[in-house]
Amino acid sequence: MARYIIQRLLSTIPTLFGILTIVFVMIRIAPGDPALAILGDNASQEALNAFRERMGLNDPMIVQYWDFLKGLFSGSLGTSMVTGTPVTESIGEVLPFTLELAFGAIFFGVIIGVPLGIISALWRNGWLDYFFRVVSLLGLSFPAFLTAILLILWLSIEWRIFPVISTPTSGGLWDRIYNLILPALSLGLIMVAYIMRSARSAMLDVLGEDYIRTARAKGAPGRRLIWHHALRNALIPIVTVVGLYFGLLIGNAVLTEIIFNRPGLGKLIVLSLNQRDYTTLQGLMVVSALMIVIVNLLTDICYALVDPRVKLK
Amino acid sequence: MTTVDTTPPASETRSTAASLLRLARKNKLSTFGLVMFVLILLAAVFAPLIAPHDPLAQNIVDRLQDRSAEYPLGTDKFGRDTFSRILYGLRVSLLIGLTSTALAMVLGCALGIIAGYRGGWIDTVIMRCMDMLLAFPTLITGLFIVAVLGANFINIVLAITVTILPKFARVARAPTIALKEREFVEAARALGYSDTRIMSIHIAPNIMGEVVVLASLWAAYAIRIEAYLSFIGLGVAPPTPTLGTMIRDGFNNILDAPYVSIYPGFAVLLVVLSLNLVGDGLRDAIDPKLRD
């Protein structure tokens, strides 16, 4: 197992390296002079030069690249071009909000999606199955902002259960959870469709296996059969789906945060876009790609832990 | 002298096409999706004929109106007709979504086929690059590219193309590896045909089934990304109406006039749903394992 994990870790190194290079090059090929973009057309030549010098923009490309990598290895993503604060600091401040939103969404996705998928599989080709499949297709097609707007209209404005603006105020745990529920539900509904589909097909696969037939032949009662034998094995592909769609989740989290006016990566991205703060943007790209790489790595490791056959491949 | 037939087995392609059609007909939902998509496409193409009002004409007296005979889907805060704006917005969405999907399909398939056919280091380099692109969350990559290069039609298409291209490369590569061992490809090689010719004439048509399914599903996604980008403020420049911008502007008046942002939202939903229905039905049709 340790060997598999090490191998898998090593194999992410070239990918990580490539990601960093892509982000670096993208920022550098951006048309326009960042100094002009930030200081404005009226800035004096001295101010522009000082800015370029401070940001290292006068150095040759290869030196800038080296500095960028060196900074990363010492845990620095540089300083914001606009505010001068370290990028890791501003990302570190909002990252927990995005993560709690993502995990909240996964929570809702699983508690709603898995039971629906199981029901669909057990009553396969029945009207309930057909109905849920249509609903899941509808769910897959819902744009993130529409789900959010409808939820706000119903639960916040019509029924006044949740706040319209989900910015935690007092900072207490309950306040934080209360403000998380609606955005997490909104984002989780998108996950429901994906999780439900994979739960259904995983359950169908497992129900066709020999050991289920054996358990059935031995007279295992239906409920025990499903909870004890089938579901436990069907959960493996469901874990993978959550890992697989983590990127989608983060992307949609950005939109959800903007609509609910929550702090998080989304608002930071929009802010740095508007301010043309390229270093912060660069840091945001690196962090979001890193998250995906880590989640993929964890998914693979989880998979190998529960299914020893994976390691043999 | 004997001639060797190097065309891909015609019966195979024809039967795939025929069975696809048959299954699509059998799958009522995907046929429904196709009809819906064609109707939306026609509505967008003929928007200038259908739209009851000029999508840009402001009429402050009639601002934030509810549905009426005059304004089928109400008006926005400048008194512009929402229905007409949606029709014109659909043009932008479909044009960007379909162009970028088509580009991603052609480039992604080409890369996937080259990787699968050539193998070796070419395969490793291409697929590693694709893996790197896949490591970025698609929406954030799109945002990043458009933000850095500037928000205009070409850059938005480019951004969406780059984010979905790797999916096509992956799907094209796997069957290519299997196909290159087949007799008709070997025969073509024995006759001394160039690799380019073999890849484009003998291999590409045989992987189209899966690619088309993927294209319809990713077109749905591309249209959604366009809406997201314009929602965030990185869409085609105003005053051209785009669905995302309409939703965003309407959201500011959500308390007084929620329908201003809801209707364009439903327009996005309908386009995406129609494409998903088509793709889903087609996928079930060509992958018997999923059909149960």
Coordinates of C-alpha atoms in Angstrom, one line a residue:
Chain A
M1 CA 0.0 0.0 0.0
A2 CA 2.8 2.5 1.0
R3 CA 4.4 1.7 -2.3
Y4 CA 1.3 2.5 -4.3
I5 CA 0.8 5.8 -2.4
I6 CA 4.4 6.8 -3.1
Q7 CA 4.1 5.9 -6.8
R8 CA 0.9 7.8 -7.1
L9 CA 2.5 10.8 -5.3
L10 CA 5.5 10.8 -7.6
S11 CA 3.2 10.6 -10.7
T12 CA 1.6 13.9 -9.7
I13 CA 4.9 15.8 -9.8
P14 CA 5.0 16.2 -13.6
T15 CA 1.4 17.2 -13.6
L16 CA 1.9 19.8 -10.9
F17 CA 5.0 21.1 -12.7
G18 CA 3.0 21.5 -15.9
I19 CA 0.1 23.2 -14.1
L20 CA 2.5 25.8 -12.6
T21 CA 4.1 26.4 -15.9
I22 CA 0.8 26.9 -17.7
V23 CA -0.4 29.4 -15.1
F24 CA 2.9 31.3 -15.2
V25 CA 2.9 31.5 -19.0
M26 CA -0.7 32.5 -19.2
I27 CA -0.2 35.4 -16.9
R28 CA 2.9 36.5 -18.9
I29 CA 1.3 36.4 -22.3
A30 CA -1.6 38.6 -21.2
P31 CA -1.7 41.6 -23.5
G32 CA -1.1 45.0 -21.9
D33 CA 1.4 46.1 -19.3
P34 CA 0.3 45.1 -15.8
A35 CA 2.0 48.2 -14.4
L36 CA -0.1 50.5 -16.7
A37 CA -3.3 48.4 -15.9
I38 CA -2.9 48.8 -12.2
L39 CA -1.4 52.3 -11.8
G40 CA -3.5 53.8 -14.6
D41 CA -2.6 55.9 -17.7
N42 CA -1.7 58.9 -15.6
A43 CA 1.0 57.2 -13.7
S44 CA 4.5 58.8 -14.0
Q45 CA 7.3 56.9 -15.7
E46 CA 9.1 56.7 -12.3
A47 CA 6.1 55.1 -10.6
L48 CA 5.7 52.6 -13.5
N49 CA 9.4 51.7 -13.3
A50 CA 9.3 51.4 -9.6
F51 CA 6.3 49.1 -9.8
R52 CA 7.9 46.9 -12.5
E53 CA 11.1 46.7 -10.4
R54 CA 9.1 45.8 -7.2
M55 CA 7.1 43.1 -9.0
G56 CA 10.2 41.7 -10.8
L57 CA 8.7 42.5 -14.2
N58 CA 12.0 43.8 -15.5
D59 CA 13.8 40.5 -15.0
P60 CA 14.2 38.1 -17.9
M61 CA 11.3 35.6 -18.2
I62 CA 13.4 32.6 -17.0
V63 CA 14.5 34.5 -13.8
Q64 CA 10.8 35.4 -13.1
Y65 CA 9.9 31.7 -13.6
W66 CA 12.7 30.6 -11.2
D67 CA 11.6 33.2 -8.6
F68 CA 8.0 32.0 -9.0
L69 CA 9.0 28.3 -8.4
K70 CA 11.3 29.2 -5.6
G71 CA 8.6 31.2 -3.9
L72 CA 6.2 28.3 -4.2
F73 CA 8.5 25.9 -2.6
S74 CA 8.9 28.2 0.4
G75 CA 5.1 28.4 0.5
S76 CA 4.7 31.8 -1.0
L77 CA 2.5 32.8 -3.8
G78 CA 3.9 36.3 -4.0
T79 CA 2.2 39.5 -3.0
S80 CA -0.9 41.1 -4.4
M81 CA -0.2 43.6 -7.2
V82 CA -2.8 45.9 -5.8
T83 CA -2.9 45.7 -2.0
G84 CA 0.6 44.3 -1.4
T85 CA -0.6 41.7 1.0
P86 CA 0.8 38.1 0.6
V87 CA -1.5 36.1 -1.7
T88 CA -1.4 33.1 0.6
E89 CA -2.8 35.3 3.3
S90 CA -5.8 36.6 1.3
I91 CA -6.5 33.1 -0.1
G92 CA -6.1 31.5 3.4
E93 CA -8.7 33.9 4.8
V94 CA -11.4 32.8 2.4
L95 CA -10.5 29.2 1.5
P96 CA -12.2 27.7 4.6
F97 CA -15.5 29.3 3.5
T98 CA -15.3 27.7 0.1
L99 CA -14.3 24.4 1.6
E100 CA -17.1 24.3 4.0
L101 CA -19.5 25.2 1.2
A102 CA -18.1 22.3 -0.9
F103 CA -18.3 19.8 1.9
G104 CA -21.8 21.0 2.8
A105 CA -22.8 20.5 -0.8
I106 CA -21.3 17.0 -0.8
F107 CA -23.3 16.3 2.4
F108 CA -26.6 17.3 0.8
G109 CA -25.7 15.6 -2.4
V110 CA -25.0 12.3 -0.6
I111 CA -28.0 12.3 1.8
I112 CA -30.4 13.1 -1.0
G113 CA -28.7 11.4 -4.0
V114 CA -27.8 8.0 -2.6
P115 CA -31.3 7.0 -1.3
L116 CA -32.8 8.2 -4.6
G117 CA -30.3 6.2 -6.6
I118 CA -30.9 3.1 -4.5
I119 CA -34.7 3.4 -4.9
S120 CA -34.2 3.8 -8.6
A121 CA -32.1 0.7 -8.8
L122 CA -34.3 -1.4 -6.7
W123 CA -37.4 -0.5 -8.7
R124 CA -35.5 -0.5 -11.9
N125 CA -37.5 0.3 -15.0
G126 CA -40.6 1.0 -12.8
W127 CA -42.3 4.4 -13.0
L128 CA -40.5 5.7 -9.9
D129 CA -37.1 4.8 -11.6
Y130 CA -38.2 6.6 -14.7
F131 CA -39.4 9.6 -12.8
F132 CA -36.2 9.9 -10.9
R133 CA -34.1 9.5 -14.0
V134 CA -35.9 12.4 -15.7
V135 CA -35.5 14.4 -12.5
S136 CA -31.8 13.7 -12.4
L137 CA -31.4 14.8 -16.1
L138 CA -33.2 18.0 -15.2
G139 CA -30.9 18.4 -12.2
L140 CA -27.9 17.9 -14.5
S141 CA -29.1 20.7 -16.7
F142 CA -29.9 23.3 -14.0
P143 CA -27.6 26.3 -14.2
A144 CA -26.1 26.9 -10.7
F145 CA -27.5 30.5 -10.6
L146 CA -31.0 29.4 -11.4
T147 CA -31.1 26.9 -8.6
A148 CA -29.7 29.5 -6.2
I149 CA -32.2 32.2 -7.4
L150 CA -35.2 29.8 -7.0
L151 CA -34.1 28.8 -3.6
I152 CA -33.6 32.4 -2.5
L153 CA -37.1 33.2 -3.8
W154 CA -38.8 30.3 -2.1
L155 CA -36.9 29.8 1.2
S156 CA -35.6 33.4 1.8
I157 CA -38.2 35.7 0.4
E158 CA -41.4 33.7 0.3
W159 CA -41.0 31.7 3.5
R160 CA -38.3 33.8 5.2
I161 CA -36.6 30.7 6.6
F162 CA -33.1 31.6 5.5
P163 CA -31.2 34.9 5.0
V164 CA -30.9 36.3 1.5
I165 CA -27.3 37.3 2.0
S166 CA -25.4 34.4 3.5
T167 CA -22.5 36.2 5.1
P168 CA -21.8 34.9 8.6
T169 CA -22.1 37.8 11.0
S170 CA -21.4 37.0 14.6
G171 CA -19.0 34.2 13.8
G172 CA -20.7 31.7 16.2
L173 CA -20.8 28.1 15.1
W174 CA -24.6 28.0 14.8
D175 CA -24.6 31.3 12.8
R176 CA -22.0 29.8 10.5
I177 CA -24.0 26.7 9.9
Y178 CA -27.3 28.6 9.5
N179 CA -25.7 30.8 6.9
L180 CA -24.2 27.7 5.1
I181 CA -27.4 25.7 4.7
L182 CA -29.0 27.5 1.8
P183 CA -25.9 27.9 -0.4
A184 CA -24.8 24.4 0.4
L185 CA -28.2 23.0 -0.5
S186 CA -28.2 25.0 -3.7
L187 CA -24.8 23.7 -4.7
G188 CA -25.7 20.2 -3.3
L189 CA -28.7 19.9 -5.6
I190 CA -26.3 20.0 -8.5
M191 CA -24.4 17.1 -7.0
V192 CA -27.6 15.1 -6.3
A193 CA -28.1 14.4 -10.0
Y194 CA -24.5 13.1 -10.4
I195 CA -24.5 11.1 -7.2
M196 CA -27.9 9.6 -7.8
R197 CA -26.9 8.4 -11.3
S198 CA -23.7 6.8 -10.0
A199 CA -25.5 5.3 -7.0
R200 CA -28.1 3.8 -9.3
S201 CA -25.6 2.2 -11.7
A202 CA -23.3 1.0 -8.9
M203 CA -26.2 -0.5 -7.1
L204 CA -27.4 -2.2 -10.3
D205 CA -23.9 -3.6 -10.9
V206 CA -23.6 -4.9 -7.3
L207 CA -27.1 -6.4 -7.3
G208 CA -26.1 -8.5 -10.3
E209 CA -23.1 -10.0 -8.6
D210 CA -22.8 -13.7 -7.6
Y211 CA -22.4 -13.0 -3.9
I212 CA -25.7 -11.1 -3.7
R213 CA -27.3 -14.1 -5.4
T214 CA -25.6 -16.4 -2.8
A215 CA -26.8 -14.2 0.1
R216 CA -30.3 -14.2 -1.3
A217 CA -30.2 -18.0 -1.8
K218 CA -29.1 -18.3 1.8
G219 CA -32.2 -16.5 2.8
A220 CA -30.7 -13.2 3.9
P221 CA -33.7 -10.8 4.5
G222 CA -34.1 -8.1 1.9
R223 CA -33.3 -5.1 4.0
R224 CA -30.1 -6.7 5.4
L225 CA -29.1 -7.7 1.9
I226 CA -29.3 -4.2 0.7
W227 CA -27.8 -2.4 3.7
H228 CA -25.2 -5.0 4.6
H229 CA -24.1 -6.6 1.3
A230 CA -25.1 -4.3 -1.6
L231 CA -24.8 -0.8 -0.3
R232 CA -21.3 -1.1 1.2
N233 CA -19.9 -2.2 -2.1
A234 CA -21.9 0.2 -4.1
L235 CA -20.5 3.1 -2.1
I236 CA -17.0 2.7 -3.7
P237 CA -18.0 4.2 -7.1
I238 CA -20.0 6.9 -5.3
V239 CA -16.8 8.1 -3.6
T240 CA -15.1 8.2 -7.0
V241 CA -17.9 10.3 -8.5
V242 CA -17.6 12.8 -5.6
G243 CA -13.8 13.0 -6.4
L244 CA -14.4 13.2 -10.1
Y245 CA -16.8 16.1 -9.9
F246 CA -14.9 18.1 -7.3
G247 CA -13.6 20.4 -10.0
L248 CA -17.2 21.0 -11.1
L249 CA -18.1 21.6 -7.5
I250 CA -15.4 24.2 -7.0
G251 CA -16.4 26.0 -10.2
N252 CA -20.0 26.1 -9.3
A253 CA -19.1 27.1 -5.7
V254 CA -17.7 30.3 -7.2
L255 CA -21.1 31.2 -8.7
T256 CA -23.0 30.2 -5.6
E257 CA -20.7 32.4 -3.5
I258 CA -21.3 35.3 -5.8
I259 CA -25.1 34.9 -5.7
F260 CA -25.3 34.4 -1.9
N261 CA -22.7 37.1 -1.4
R262 CA -20.6 34.8 0.7
P263 CA -16.9 35.3 1.3
G264 CA -14.8 32.7 -0.5
L265 CA -12.6 32.0 -3.5
G266 CA -15.4 33.1 -5.8
K267 CA -15.6 36.6 -4.5
L268 CA -11.9 36.9 -4.3
I269 CA -11.6 35.8 -8.0
V270 CA -14.1 38.4 -9.1
L271 CA -12.4 41.1 -7.0
S272 CA -9.0 40.3 -8.4
L273 CA -10.5 40.1 -11.9
N274 CA -11.9 43.6 -11.5
Q275 CA -8.7 45.0 -10.1
R276 CA -6.5 43.2 -12.6
D277 CA -4.6 41.7 -9.7
Y278 CA -2.6 39.1 -11.7
T279 CA -0.6 37.8 -8.9
T280 CA -3.7 37.0 -6.8
L281 CA -5.3 35.4 -9.8
Q282 CA -2.2 33.3 -10.4
G283 CA -2.3 32.2 -6.8
L284 CA -6.0 31.3 -7.1
M285 CA -5.4 29.2 -10.2
V286 CA -2.5 27.4 -8.5
V287 CA -4.6 26.7 -5.3
S288 CA -7.7 25.5 -7.2
A289 CA -5.7 23.2 -9.4
L290 CA -3.8 21.9 -6.3
M291 CA -7.1 21.1 -4.6
I292 CA -8.2 19.1 -7.6
V293 CA -4.9 17.2 -7.8
I294 CA -5.1 16.5 -4.0
V295 CA -8.7 15.3 -4.2
N296 CA -7.9 13.0 -7.2
L297 CA -5.0 11.6 -5.2
L298 CA -7.1 11.0 -2.2
T299 CA -9.8 9.4 -4.3
D300 CA -7.3 7.0 -5.9
I301 CA -5.9 6.1 -2.5
C302 CA -9.3 5.6 -1.0
Y303 CA -10.2 3.4 -3.9
A304 CA -7.0 1.4 -3.5
L305 CA -7.7 1.0 0.2
V306 CA -11.1 -0.5 -0.4
D307 CA -10.4 -2.4 -3.6
P308 CA -7.0 -4.1 -3.5
R309 CA -7.3 -5.0 -7.2
V310 CA -6.6 -1.4 -8.2
K311 CA -3.0 -1.6 -7.1
L312 CA -2.3 -4.5 -9.5
K313 CA -3.1 -2.4 -12.5
Chain B
M1 CA -3.0 -8.1 -59.5
T2 CA -5.3 -8.2 -56.6
T3 CA -6.8 -5.1 -55.1
V4 CA -7.1 -4.7 -51.4
D5 CA -10.2 -3.0 -50.1
T6 CA -9.0 -0.5 -47.5
T7 CA -12.2 1.3 -46.9
P8 CA -13.5 0.8 -43.4
P9 CA -16.1 -2.0 -43.5
A10 CA -19.1 -0.1 -44.8
S11 CA -21.6 -2.5 -43.3
E12 CA -20.2 -1.7 -39.9
T13 CA -20.6 2.1 -40.2
R14 CA -24.0 1.8 -41.9
S15 CA -25.3 -0.6 -39.3
T16 CA -24.1 1.7 -36.5
A17 CA -25.8 4.7 -38.1
A18 CA -29.0 2.7 -38.7
S19 CA -29.1 1.2 -35.2
L20 CA -28.5 4.7 -33.8
L21 CA -31.4 6.0 -35.6
R22 CA -33.6 3.1 -34.6
L23 CA -32.6 3.5 -31.0
A24 CA -33.1 7.2 -31.1
R25 CA -36.6 6.7 -32.4
K26 CA -37.2 4.2 -29.6
N27 CA -35.9 6.6 -27.0
K28 CA -38.8 9.1 -26.9
L29 CA -37.0 11.4 -24.4
S30 CA -34.0 12.0 -26.6
T31 CA -36.2 12.6 -29.7
F32 CA -38.1 15.1 -27.6
G33 CA -34.8 16.7 -26.7
L34 CA -33.8 16.9 -30.4
V35 CA -37.1 18.5 -31.4
M36 CA -36.7 21.0 -28.5
F37 CA -33.2 21.8 -29.5
V38 CA -34.1 22.3 -33.2
L39 CA -37.0 24.6 -32.2
I40 CA -34.7 26.7 -29.9
L41 CA -32.1 26.8 -32.7
L42 CA -34.7 28.0 -35.2
A43 CA -36.0 30.6 -32.7
A44 CA -32.5 32.0 -32.3
V45 CA -31.7 32.0 -36.0
F46 CA -35.0 33.8 -36.9
A47 CA -34.9 36.0 -33.8
P48 CA -35.1 39.2 -35.9
L49 CA -38.4 37.9 -37.4
I50 CA -39.9 36.5 -34.2
A51 CA -38.9 39.1 -31.6
P52 CA -41.8 41.5 -31.0
H53 CA -39.5 44.4 -29.9
D54 CA -36.1 45.7 -30.5
P55 CA -34.0 44.0 -27.8
L56 CA -32.1 47.2 -27.2
A57 CA -35.0 49.6 -27.3
Q58 CA -35.5 51.2 -23.8
N59 CA -38.9 52.3 -22.7
I60 CA -38.6 53.6 -19.1
V61 CA -42.4 54.0 -18.8
D62 CA -42.8 50.3 -19.1
R63 CA -40.0 49.2 -16.8
L64 CA -40.2 46.0 -14.7
Q65 CA -43.5 45.0 -16.2
D66 CA -45.0 41.6 -15.6
R67 CA -46.1 39.4 -18.5
S68 CA -48.6 40.9 -20.8
A69 CA -49.8 40.6 -24.4
E70 CA -47.4 43.4 -25.3
Y71 CA -44.4 42.0 -23.4
P72 CA -44.8 38.1 -23.4
L73 CA -42.2 37.7 -20.6
G74 CA -42.2 41.2 -19.1
T75 CA -39.6 43.9 -19.2
D76 CA -36.3 44.7 -17.4
K77 CA -35.4 47.8 -15.4
F78 CA -34.9 49.8 -18.7
G79 CA -38.2 48.7 -20.0
R80 CA -36.6 46.4 -22.6
D81 CA -38.6 43.4 -23.7
T82 CA -37.3 40.2 -21.9
F83 CA -38.7 37.8 -24.6
S84 CA -36.9 39.6 -27.4
R85 CA -33.7 39.9 -25.4
I86 CA -33.8 36.1 -24.6
L87 CA -34.2 35.3 -28.3
Y88 CA -31.1 37.5 -29.1
G89 CA -29.3 36.2 -26.1
L90 CA -29.8 32.6 -27.3
R91 CA -28.0 33.5 -30.5
V92 CA -24.9 34.5 -28.6
S93 CA -25.2 31.4 -26.3
L94 CA -25.6 29.0 -29.2
L95 CA -23.1 30.6 -31.4
I96 CA -20.4 30.5 -28.7
G97 CA -21.4 27.1 -27.3
L98 CA -21.6 25.3 -30.6
T99 CA -18.5 27.0 -32.2
S100 CA -16.3 26.1 -29.2
T101 CA -17.7 22.5 -29.0
A102 CA -17.0 22.0 -32.7
L103 CA -13.5 23.4 -32.3
A104 CA -12.8 21.3 -29.2
M105 CA -14.2 18.3 -31.0
V106 CA -12.0 18.6 -34.1
L107 CA -8.8 19.6 -32.2
G108 CA -9.4 17.1 -29.4
C109 CA -10.1 14.2 -31.7
A110 CA -7.1 15.0 -33.8
L111 CA -4.9 15.0 -30.8
G112 CA -6.5 11.9 -29.4
I113 CA -6.2 10.0 -32.6
I114 CA -2.5 11.1 -33.1
A115 CA -1.7 10.0 -29.5
G116 CA -3.4 6.7 -29.9
Y117 CA -2.1 5.9 -33.4
R118 CA 1.5 7.0 -32.9
G119 CA 1.9 5.8 -29.3
G120 CA 5.3 6.2 -27.6
W121 CA 6.5 9.5 -26.5
I122 CA 4.1 11.5 -28.7
D123 CA 1.2 9.7 -26.8
T124 CA 2.8 10.5 -23.5
V125 CA 3.4 14.1 -24.2
I126 CA -0.1 14.8 -25.6
M127 CA -1.9 12.9 -22.9
R128 CA 0.2 14.4 -20.1
C129 CA -0.7 17.9 -21.4
M130 CA -4.4 16.9 -21.5
D131 CA -4.1 15.6 -17.9
M132 CA -2.7 19.0 -16.9
L133 CA -5.6 20.8 -18.5
L134 CA -8.0 18.5 -16.8
A135 CA -6.6 19.3 -13.4
F136 CA -8.0 22.8 -13.6
P137 CA -11.6 23.4 -12.6
T138 CA -13.2 24.1 -16.0
L139 CA -15.1 27.2 -15.0
I140 CA -12.1 28.7 -13.2
T141 CA -9.9 28.0 -16.2
G142 CA -12.4 29.7 -18.5
L143 CA -12.6 32.7 -16.2
F144 CA -8.8 33.0 -16.0
I145 CA -8.3 32.8 -19.8
V146 CA -11.0 35.3 -20.6
A147 CA -9.9 37.6 -17.8
V148 CA -6.3 37.6 -18.9
L149 CA -6.9 37.8 -22.7
G150 CA -9.9 40.1 -22.5
A151 CA -13.7 39.4 -22.8
N152 CA -14.6 39.2 -26.5
F153 CA -16.2 36.6 -28.8
I154 CA -13.0 35.0 -29.9
N155 CA -11.4 34.8 -26.4
I156 CA -14.6 33.3 -24.9
V157 CA -14.7 30.6 -27.6
L158 CA -11.0 30.0 -27.1
A159 CA -11.4 29.7 -23.3
I160 CA -14.3 27.2 -23.6
T161 CA -12.5 25.2 -26.3
V162 CA -9.4 24.8 -24.2
T163 CA -11.4 23.6 -21.1
I164 CA -13.3 20.9 -23.0
L165 CA -10.7 19.8 -25.5
P166 CA -9.1 17.2 -23.3
K167 CA -12.3 15.3 -22.8
F168 CA -12.5 14.7 -26.6
A169 CA -8.8 13.7 -26.8
R170 CA -9.4 11.1 -24.1
V171 CA -12.5 9.7 -25.8
A172 CA -10.8 9.6 -29.3
R173 CA -7.6 8.0 -28.1
A174 CA -9.0 4.7 -26.6
P175 CA -10.8 3.4 -29.6
T176 CA -7.9 4.5 -31.9
I177 CA -5.6 2.1 -30.0
A178 CA -8.0 -0.8 -30.7
L179 CA -8.7 0.3 -34.3
K180 CA -5.0 0.6 -35.4
E181 CA -4.6 -3.2 -35.0
R182 CA -7.6 -4.0 -37.2
E183 CA -7.1 -5.6 -40.7
F184 CA -8.4 -2.6 -42.7
V185 CA -5.9 -0.3 -41.1
E186 CA -3.1 -2.8 -41.6
A187 CA -4.1 -3.2 -45.2
A188 CA -4.0 0.6 -45.7
R189 CA -0.6 0.7 -44.1
A190 CA 0.6 -2.2 -46.3
L191 CA -0.5 -0.2 -49.4
G192 CA 1.8 2.6 -48.2
Y193 CA -0.9 5.2 -47.4
S194 CA 0.3 8.1 -45.3
D195 CA -0.4 8.1 -41.6
T196 CA -2.4 11.3 -42.0
R197 CA -4.6 9.6 -44.6
I198 CA -5.1 6.5 -42.4
M199 CA -5.9 8.6 -39.3
S200 CA -8.4 10.9 -41.1
I201 CA -10.1 8.6 -43.6
H202 CA -9.9 5.2 -41.9
I203 CA -9.9 5.8 -38.2
A204 CA -11.7 9.1 -37.6
P205 CA -15.1 8.0 -39.1
N206 CA -15.1 4.9 -36.9
I207 CA -14.9 6.7 -33.7
M208 CA -17.5 9.3 -34.5
G209 CA -20.4 7.6 -32.6
E210 CA -18.9 8.1 -29.2
V211 CA -17.6 11.5 -30.2
V212 CA -21.0 12.8 -31.2
V213 CA -22.5 11.7 -28.0
L214 CA -19.8 13.5 -26.1
A215 CA -20.2 16.6 -28.3
S216 CA -23.9 17.0 -27.5
L217 CA -23.2 16.6 -23.7
W218 CA -20.3 19.1 -23.8
A219 CA -22.2 21.5 -26.0
A220 CA -24.7 21.7 -23.2
Y221 CA -21.8 22.4 -20.8
A222 CA -20.2 24.9 -23.1
I223 CA -23.5 26.9 -23.3
R224 CA -23.6 26.8 -19.5
I225 CA -20.0 28.1 -19.2
E226 CA -20.8 31.0 -21.6
A227 CA -23.8 31.9 -19.4
Y228 CA -21.6 31.7 -16.2
L229 CA -18.9 33.8 -17.8
S230 CA -21.3 36.5 -18.8
F231 CA -23.0 36.3 -15.4
I232 CA -19.7 37.1 -13.8
G233 CA -19.2 40.0 -16.1
L234 CA -16.9 38.3 -18.6
G235 CA -19.3 37.9 -21.5
V236 CA -19.6 39.5 -24.9
A237 CA -19.6 43.3 -24.4
P238 CA -22.9 45.1 -23.8
P239 CA -25.3 46.1 -25.3
T240 CA -25.5 42.7 -27.0
P241 CA -27.9 40.8 -24.7
T242 CA -26.5 37.6 -23.3
L243 CA -28.5 35.3 -21.0
G244 CA -25.9 35.4 -18.2
T245 CA -25.9 39.2 -18.2
M246 CA -29.7 39.3 -18.1
I247 CA -29.8 37.0 -15.1
R248 CA -27.2 39.1 -13.3
D249 CA -28.9 42.4 -14.0
G250 CA -32.3 40.9 -13.1
F251 CA -30.9 39.6 -9.9
N252 CA -30.4 43.2 -8.6
N253 CA -34.2 43.6 -8.8
I254 CA -35.0 40.2 -7.4
L255 CA -37.4 41.5 -4.7
D256 CA -39.6 43.6 -7.0
A257 CA -39.3 41.7 -10.3
P258 CA -37.9 38.2 -9.8
Y259 CA -39.0 37.0 -13.3
V260 CA -36.5 39.4 -15.0
S261 CA -33.7 37.0 -14.0
I262 CA -35.8 33.8 -13.9
Y263 CA -36.9 33.7 -17.5
P264 CA -33.4 33.9 -19.0
G265 CA -32.4 31.3 -16.4
F266 CA -35.0 29.0 -17.7
A267 CA -33.9 29.7 -21.3
V268 CA -30.4 28.4 -20.3
L269 CA -32.0 25.4 -18.6
L270 CA -34.1 24.5 -21.7
V271 CA -31.1 24.6 -24.1
V272 CA -28.9 22.6 -21.8
L273 CA -31.7 20.1 -21.0
S274 CA -32.5 19.6 -24.7
L275 CA -28.8 18.8 -25.5
N276 CA -28.5 16.6 -22.4
L277 CA -31.6 14.6 -23.4
V278 CA -30.2 14.1 -26.9
G279 CA -26.8 13.1 -25.6
D280 CA -28.2 10.8 -22.9
G281 CA -30.4 9.0 -25.3
L282 CA -27.6 8.5 -27.8
R283 CA -25.2 7.3 -25.1
D284 CA -27.7 4.7 -24.0
A285 CA -28.1 3.7 -27.6
I286 CA -24.4 3.1 -28.3
D287 CA -23.4 1.8 -24.9
P288 CA -25.6 -1.3 -24.3
K289 CA -24.1 -1.7 -20.8
L290 CA -25.9 1.5 -19.7
R291 CA -29.1 0.6 -21.4
D292 CA -30.0 -2.3 -19.1

